[in-house]
Structures are given as structure tokens and as C-alpha cells.
Coordinates of C-alpha atoms and ligand atoms in Angstrom, one line a residue:
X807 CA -85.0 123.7 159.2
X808 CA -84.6 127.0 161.5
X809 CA -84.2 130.1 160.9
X810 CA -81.5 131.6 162.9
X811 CA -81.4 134.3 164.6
X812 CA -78.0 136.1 164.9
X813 CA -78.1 138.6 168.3
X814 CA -74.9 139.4 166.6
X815 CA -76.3 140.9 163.5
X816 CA -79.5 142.6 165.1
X817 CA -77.0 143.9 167.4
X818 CA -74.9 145.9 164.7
X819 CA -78.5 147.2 163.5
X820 CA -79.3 148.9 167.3
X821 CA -75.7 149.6 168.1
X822 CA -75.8 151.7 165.0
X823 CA -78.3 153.9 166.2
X824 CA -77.2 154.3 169.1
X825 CA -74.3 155.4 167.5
X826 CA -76.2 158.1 165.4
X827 CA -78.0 159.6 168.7
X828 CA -74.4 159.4 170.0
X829 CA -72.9 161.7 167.4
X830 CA -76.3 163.9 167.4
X831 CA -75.4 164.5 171.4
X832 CA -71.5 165.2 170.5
X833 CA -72.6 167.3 167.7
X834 CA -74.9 169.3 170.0
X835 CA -72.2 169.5 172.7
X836 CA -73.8 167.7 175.7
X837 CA -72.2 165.9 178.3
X838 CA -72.2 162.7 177.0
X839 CA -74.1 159.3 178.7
X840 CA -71.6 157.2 180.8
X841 CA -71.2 153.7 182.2
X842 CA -69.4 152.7 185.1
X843 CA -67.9 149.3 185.7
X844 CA -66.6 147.3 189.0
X845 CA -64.9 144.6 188.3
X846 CA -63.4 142.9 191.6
X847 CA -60.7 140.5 191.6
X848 CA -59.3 138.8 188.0
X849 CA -61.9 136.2 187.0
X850 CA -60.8 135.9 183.6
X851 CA -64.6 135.2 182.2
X852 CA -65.7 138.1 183.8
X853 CA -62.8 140.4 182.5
X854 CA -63.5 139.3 178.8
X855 CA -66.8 140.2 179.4
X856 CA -66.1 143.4 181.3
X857 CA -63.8 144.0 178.4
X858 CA -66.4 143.4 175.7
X859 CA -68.9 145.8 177.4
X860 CA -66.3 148.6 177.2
X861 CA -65.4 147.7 173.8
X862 CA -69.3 148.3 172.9
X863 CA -69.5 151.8 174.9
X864 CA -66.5 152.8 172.4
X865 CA -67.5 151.8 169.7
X866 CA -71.2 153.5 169.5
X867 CA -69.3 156.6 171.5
X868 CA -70.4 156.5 174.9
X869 CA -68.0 157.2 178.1
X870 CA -67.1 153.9 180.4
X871 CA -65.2 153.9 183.3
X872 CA -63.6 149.9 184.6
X873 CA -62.9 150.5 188.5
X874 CA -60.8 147.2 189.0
X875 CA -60.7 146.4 192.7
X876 CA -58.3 144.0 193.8
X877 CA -59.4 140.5 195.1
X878 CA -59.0 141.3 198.8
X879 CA -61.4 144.1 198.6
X880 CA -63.3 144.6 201.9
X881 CA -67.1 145.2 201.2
X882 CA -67.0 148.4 203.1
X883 CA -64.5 149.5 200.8
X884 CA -66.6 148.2 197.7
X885 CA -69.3 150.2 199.1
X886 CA -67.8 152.7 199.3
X887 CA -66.9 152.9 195.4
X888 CA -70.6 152.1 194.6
X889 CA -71.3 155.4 196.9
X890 CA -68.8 157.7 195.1
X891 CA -70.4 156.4 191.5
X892 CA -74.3 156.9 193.1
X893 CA -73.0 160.8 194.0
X894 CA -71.0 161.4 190.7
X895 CA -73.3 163.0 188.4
X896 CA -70.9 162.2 185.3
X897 CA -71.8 158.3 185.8
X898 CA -75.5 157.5 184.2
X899 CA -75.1 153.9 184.7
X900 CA -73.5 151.6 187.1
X901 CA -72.9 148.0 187.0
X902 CA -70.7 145.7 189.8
X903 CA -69.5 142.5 187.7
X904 CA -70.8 139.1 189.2
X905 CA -70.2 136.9 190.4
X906 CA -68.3 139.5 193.2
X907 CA -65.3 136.9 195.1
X908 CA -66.3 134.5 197.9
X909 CA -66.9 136.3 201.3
X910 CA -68.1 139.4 199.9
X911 CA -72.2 140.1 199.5
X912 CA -73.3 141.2 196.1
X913 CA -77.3 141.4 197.4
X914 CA -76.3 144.5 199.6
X915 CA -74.1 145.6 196.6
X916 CA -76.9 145.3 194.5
X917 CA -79.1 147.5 197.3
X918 CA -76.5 149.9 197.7
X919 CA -76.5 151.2 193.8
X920 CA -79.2 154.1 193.0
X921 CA -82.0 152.3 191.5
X922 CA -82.0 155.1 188.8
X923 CA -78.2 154.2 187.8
X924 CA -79.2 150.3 187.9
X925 CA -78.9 149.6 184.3
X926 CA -78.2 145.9 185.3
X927 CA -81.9 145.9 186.7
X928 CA -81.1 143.5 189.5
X929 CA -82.5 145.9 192.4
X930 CA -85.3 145.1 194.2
X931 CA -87.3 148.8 192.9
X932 CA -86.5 147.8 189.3
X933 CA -87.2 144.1 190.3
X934 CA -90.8 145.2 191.7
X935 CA -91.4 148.0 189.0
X936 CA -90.6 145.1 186.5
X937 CA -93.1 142.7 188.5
X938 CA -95.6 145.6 188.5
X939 CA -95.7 146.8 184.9
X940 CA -94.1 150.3 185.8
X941 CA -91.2 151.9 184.1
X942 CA -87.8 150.6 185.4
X943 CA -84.7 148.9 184.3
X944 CA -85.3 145.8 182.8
X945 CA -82.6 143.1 183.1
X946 CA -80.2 143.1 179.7
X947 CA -80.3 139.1 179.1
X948 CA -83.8 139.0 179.1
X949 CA -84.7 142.3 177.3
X950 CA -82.1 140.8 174.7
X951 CA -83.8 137.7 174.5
X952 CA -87.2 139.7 174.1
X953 CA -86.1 141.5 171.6
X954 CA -84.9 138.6 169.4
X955 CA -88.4 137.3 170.2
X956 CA -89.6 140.5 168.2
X957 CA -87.0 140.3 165.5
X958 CA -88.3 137.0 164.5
X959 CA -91.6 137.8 164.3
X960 CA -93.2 135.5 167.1
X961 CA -95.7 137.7 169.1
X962 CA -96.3 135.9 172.4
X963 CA -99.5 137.0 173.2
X964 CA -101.6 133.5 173.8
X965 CA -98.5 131.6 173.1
X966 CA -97.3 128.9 174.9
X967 CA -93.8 130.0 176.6
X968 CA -91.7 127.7 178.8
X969 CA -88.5 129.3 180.1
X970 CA -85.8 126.4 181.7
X971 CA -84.0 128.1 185.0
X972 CA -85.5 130.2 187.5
X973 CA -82.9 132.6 188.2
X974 CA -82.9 136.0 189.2
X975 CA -81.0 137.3 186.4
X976 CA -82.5 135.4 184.0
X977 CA -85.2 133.3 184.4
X978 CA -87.4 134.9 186.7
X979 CA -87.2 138.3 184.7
X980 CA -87.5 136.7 181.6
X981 CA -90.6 134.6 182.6
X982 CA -91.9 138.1 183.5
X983 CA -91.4 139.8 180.5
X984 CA -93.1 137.2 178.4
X985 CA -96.1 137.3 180.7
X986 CA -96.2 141.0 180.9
X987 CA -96.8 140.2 177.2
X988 CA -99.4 137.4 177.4
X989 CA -97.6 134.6 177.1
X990 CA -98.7 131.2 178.8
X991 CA -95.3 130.9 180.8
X992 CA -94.1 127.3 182.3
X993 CA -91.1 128.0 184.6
X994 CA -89.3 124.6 184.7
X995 CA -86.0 124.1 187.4
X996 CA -84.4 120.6 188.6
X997 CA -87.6 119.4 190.4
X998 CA -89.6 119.8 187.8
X999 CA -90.9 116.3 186.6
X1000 CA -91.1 115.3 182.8
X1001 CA -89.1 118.0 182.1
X1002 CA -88.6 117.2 178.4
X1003 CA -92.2 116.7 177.4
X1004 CA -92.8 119.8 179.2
X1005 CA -91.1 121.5 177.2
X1006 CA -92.2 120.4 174.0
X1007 CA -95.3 121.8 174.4
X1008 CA -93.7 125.1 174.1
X1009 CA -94.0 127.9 171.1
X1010 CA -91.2 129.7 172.9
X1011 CA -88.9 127.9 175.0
X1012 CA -85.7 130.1 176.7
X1013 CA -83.4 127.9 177.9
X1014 CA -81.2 129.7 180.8
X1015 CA -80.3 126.6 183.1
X1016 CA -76.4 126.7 182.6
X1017 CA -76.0 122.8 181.4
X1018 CA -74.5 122.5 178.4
X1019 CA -76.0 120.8 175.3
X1020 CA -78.9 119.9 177.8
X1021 CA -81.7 120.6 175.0
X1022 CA -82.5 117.9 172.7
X1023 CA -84.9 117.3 170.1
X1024 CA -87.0 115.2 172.6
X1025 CA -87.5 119.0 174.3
X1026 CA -88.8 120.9 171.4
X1027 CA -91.8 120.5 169.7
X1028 CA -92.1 121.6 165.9
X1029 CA -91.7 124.8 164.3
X1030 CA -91.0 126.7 167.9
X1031 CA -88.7 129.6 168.9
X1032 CA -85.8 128.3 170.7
X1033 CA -83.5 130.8 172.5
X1034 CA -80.3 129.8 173.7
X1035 CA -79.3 132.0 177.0
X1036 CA -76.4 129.4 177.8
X1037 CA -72.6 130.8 178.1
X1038 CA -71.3 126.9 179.5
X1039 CA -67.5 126.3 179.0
X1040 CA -66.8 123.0 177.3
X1041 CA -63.3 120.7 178.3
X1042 CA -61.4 123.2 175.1
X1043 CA -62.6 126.4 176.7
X1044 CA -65.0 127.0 173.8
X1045 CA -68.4 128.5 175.0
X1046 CA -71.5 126.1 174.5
X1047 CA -75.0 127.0 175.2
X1048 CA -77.4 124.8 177.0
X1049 CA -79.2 124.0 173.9
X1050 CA -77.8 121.0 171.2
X1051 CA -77.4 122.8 168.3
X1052 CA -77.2 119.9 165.9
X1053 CA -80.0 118.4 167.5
X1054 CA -82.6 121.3 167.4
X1055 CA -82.0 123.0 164.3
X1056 CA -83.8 121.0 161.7
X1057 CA -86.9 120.8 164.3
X1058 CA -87.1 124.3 165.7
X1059 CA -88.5 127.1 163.7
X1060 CA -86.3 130.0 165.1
X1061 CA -83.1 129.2 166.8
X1062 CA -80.5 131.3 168.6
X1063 CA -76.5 130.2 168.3
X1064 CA -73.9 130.4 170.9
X1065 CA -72.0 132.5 171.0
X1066 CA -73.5 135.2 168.2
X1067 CA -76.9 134.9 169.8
X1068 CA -78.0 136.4 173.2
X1069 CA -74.7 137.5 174.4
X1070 CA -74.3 140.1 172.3
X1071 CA -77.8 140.9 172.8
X1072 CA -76.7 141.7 176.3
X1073 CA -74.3 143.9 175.9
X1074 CA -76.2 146.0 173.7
X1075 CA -79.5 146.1 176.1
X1076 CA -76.9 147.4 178.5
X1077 CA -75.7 150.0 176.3
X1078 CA -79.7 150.9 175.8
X1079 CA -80.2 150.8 179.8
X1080 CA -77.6 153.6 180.2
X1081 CA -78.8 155.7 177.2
X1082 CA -82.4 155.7 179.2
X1083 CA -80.3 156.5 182.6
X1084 CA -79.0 159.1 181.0
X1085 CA -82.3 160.6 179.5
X1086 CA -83.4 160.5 182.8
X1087 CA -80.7 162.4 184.2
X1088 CA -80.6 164.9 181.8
X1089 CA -84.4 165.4 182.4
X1090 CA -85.4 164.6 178.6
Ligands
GUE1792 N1 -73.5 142.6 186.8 C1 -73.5 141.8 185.8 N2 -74.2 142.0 184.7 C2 -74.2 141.2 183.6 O1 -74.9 141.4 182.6 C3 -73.4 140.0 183.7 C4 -72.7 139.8 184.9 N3 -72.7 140.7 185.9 N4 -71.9 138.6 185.0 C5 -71.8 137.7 183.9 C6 -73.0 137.7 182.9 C7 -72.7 137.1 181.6 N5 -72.8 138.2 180.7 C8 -72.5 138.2 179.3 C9 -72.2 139.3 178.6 C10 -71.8 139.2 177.2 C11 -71.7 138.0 176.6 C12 -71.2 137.9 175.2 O2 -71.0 138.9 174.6 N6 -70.9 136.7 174.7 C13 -70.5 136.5 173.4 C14 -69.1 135.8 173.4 C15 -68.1 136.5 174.2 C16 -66.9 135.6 174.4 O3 -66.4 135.0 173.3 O4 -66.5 135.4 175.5 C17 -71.4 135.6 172.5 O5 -72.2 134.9 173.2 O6 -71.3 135.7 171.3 C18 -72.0 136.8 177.4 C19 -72.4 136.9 178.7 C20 -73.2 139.4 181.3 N7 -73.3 139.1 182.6

């Protein structure tokens, strides 16, 4: 039987000091730490999430700002908005909603925002500064998924860690961080062969590959850490991970649900990320 891990509930523990260093800054009269969000076009997932991120600022007391940009947005003009936020010292963090609409090029986006306002950590100085051990911004999924890690108690050093997906919001950084703590890490994608008993041989195993229900008990071996990164749609609408609940549970040792598990993990590593901005900004 598992124990699981609710992001949900370790959330509401760091959210709530965030809120108490929130009120400390209020109390002392600074300006207060800000988040700004694009969000271009009216891709409904992205607007709940967009939505939920702002919902989060309120609610420990920091400022957000949603900059909706209509669907036909050139990327000139996008870049444009990304400039204005780089150059207004009110806005600590900035973060441009993916996936951006067809035709318009999130990489240069991504390039475009000040690597010290990058609290999404997706540019290539917070990439490299991750890759190098240096203090940057660390991507919010997989410093979520770390920090459940923590929260349970597994301690990665000499561990074996396989992590399913290789992307670069994910996977990749994820991989990183659990090397960058000593883990043995397996990075598995579609050509990998055997994939399953790969897997299994796995202490940790982060599955980020975007197929729902795709982990089985054939994939996990006894007594590991399983962390569900999957945000998959089933035919109701509902949101699945990539991991078989059901399947896993009475097998794994740790498990995280979907939802409750990493996504709102995410949204408070974000919330983190733009406290640090600020800290930086404000010199502390
Ligand atoms: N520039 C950028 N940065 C991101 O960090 C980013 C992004 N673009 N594009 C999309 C992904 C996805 N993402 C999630 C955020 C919160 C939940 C979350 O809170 N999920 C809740 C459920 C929310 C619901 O019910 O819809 C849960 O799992 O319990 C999930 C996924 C951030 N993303």
C-alpha cells in the first residue's frame, strides 16, 4: 500500500509562509513582489491554469498582472510586451503561457525575457546555470516534483532514479535536479527499448511523458517513489495523469495523485521563483 503524497496539502504548508513573509513585507511597507502573466489567444486549459496561478498570487498577497493578447498577435508585438515587462521595475517575475498559438515562436519569446525575471526557468542562462550547479531559476514542475521527493523522505543520493519524457520543461530539468543530487538517473523516451522493465528497476521513477494511464504495475518495482507529472484529458474532460492509479498504488511505496499532486506543486514553486526575483531585485 502507498503512501500518498498530496502536492495539494504540502502546498497549503509553503503557501502559508509565503503568506506570513507576505504580510511581514506589507507590514514593513515595501513595494510588494509581482508576477506578470501573458496569456495569448483563449486556450481554455491554459486560461484555467493562467487563472489558478493568479488565484495563488492573491491568495498568499502577492501582486499579478494577466496581459491577454488576442490570438492574432504578431510576435513583434508580443515582443514588444515581454520588453515593456523586462524594463518595468514593478514586475519581479515574468512568465508567457505555453503553448503560444501556431505561427508564433515561443524559443525567441523565451530568449527575449530577462533571465533575472525568468521565474518559469526555461532560458537558456537559467537552463545552463541549472546544468552547471549555479544559482538560477529552476523550472516549477520539477522543483515541485523535488520537493515532494523531500516531503516524503526519499533522499536520492545513490538511488536509482528513472524519469519517463525528456522534455525541456520537464524531463530534462527534472533528470538534472535529481543528478545534481546523486541520483543514478535513466532518462527513458519512445525509442527506448524494454521500457517497462526499465523502469522497474527504479527507486524514483517521474513519469512526465503526457500518455495517460501509461504506468502499470509491470513498470514499478516494489516499495518505490512514483510521481505522477501527467495533466492528460480523458474522453469526459477529467484530468488523468500518466500513471494508473489503481494499478500502482498497492505496489509503490510513495505515490503522487492527479490532480492534487504536482500541479499544485507548480503553481506554488512559481510563487517561490518570483519571491527569489524579487529578493534579488530588491538587493536582499
Ligand atoms: N510558461 C508556462 N509555464 C508553466 O508552468 C506552464 C505552462 N506555461 N503551460 C502549461 C503548463 C501546465 N501547468 C500546470 C499548472 C498548474 C496545474 C494545476 O494546478 N493542476 C491542478 C488541477 C487544475 C485543474 O483542475 O485544471 C492539479 O493537478 O491538481 C497543472 C499544470 C503549468 N504550465
Amino acid at each position: 500500500m502507498a503512501q500518498v503524497i498530496y502536492g495539494s496539502e504540502v502546498s497549503k504548508d509553503i503557501r502559508a509562509q509565503l503568506s506570513e513573509q507576505m504580510e511581514a513585507l506589507r507590514g514593513a511597507g515595501a513595494r510588494m513582489p509581482k508576477l506578470a502573466v501573458i496569456l495569448v489567444g483563449n486556450n481554455p486549459a491554459s486560461l484555467s491554469y493562467v487563472t489558478g496561478k493568479e488565484k495563488a498570487c492573491a491568495q498568499v498577497g502577492m501582486e499579478s498582472e494577466l496581459i491577454r493578447l488576442p490570438e492574432a498577435t504578431t510576435q513583434d508585438e508580443l515582443m514588444a510586451v515581454v520588453r515593456r515587462l523586462n524594463e518595468d521595475p514593478a514586475v519581479d517575475g515574468i512568465l508567457c503561457q505555453l503553448p503560444l498559438p501556431r505561427g508564433l515562436d515561443s524559443a525567441q519569446v523565451i530568449r527575449e525575457i530577462r533571465p533575472d525575471k525568468d521565474v518559469d526557468g526555461f532560458h537558456p542562462i537559467n537552463v545552463g546555470k541549472l546544468y552547471l550547479k549555479e544559482d538560477g531559476f529552476v523550472p516549477c514542475t520539477p522543483l515541485g516534483c523535488m520537493e515532494l521527493l523531500h516531503r516524503m523522505g526519499v533522499n536520492p543520493s545513490g538511488k536509482r532514479a528513472v524519469v519517463l519524457g525528456r522534455s525541456n520543461l520537464v524531463g530534462a530539468p527534472v533528470a538534472r535536479l535529481l543528478l545534481n543530487e546523486n541520483a543514478t538517473v535513466t532518462i527513458c523516451h519512445s525509442k527506448t527499448e524494454n521500457l517497462p522493465q526499465v523502469c522497474a528497476e527504479a527507486d524514483i521513477l517521474i513519469a512526465a511523458v503526457g500518455r495517460a494511464k501509461m504506468v502499470t504495475a509491470e513498470y514499478v518495482k516494489e516499495g518505490a517513489a512514483v510521481i505522477d507529472v501527467g495533466i492528460n484529458r480523458n474522453e469526459q474532460g477529467k484530468l488523468v495523469g500518466d500513471v494508473d492509479f489503481a494499478s500502482v498504488e498497492p505496489k509503490a511505496g510513495f505515490i503522487t495523485p492527479v490532480p492534487k499532486g504536482v500541479g499544485p506543486m507548480t503553481i506554488t514553486m512559481l510563487l517561490k521563483n518570483t519571491l527569489k526575483a524579487y529578493r534579488q531585485h530588491e538587493g536582499e
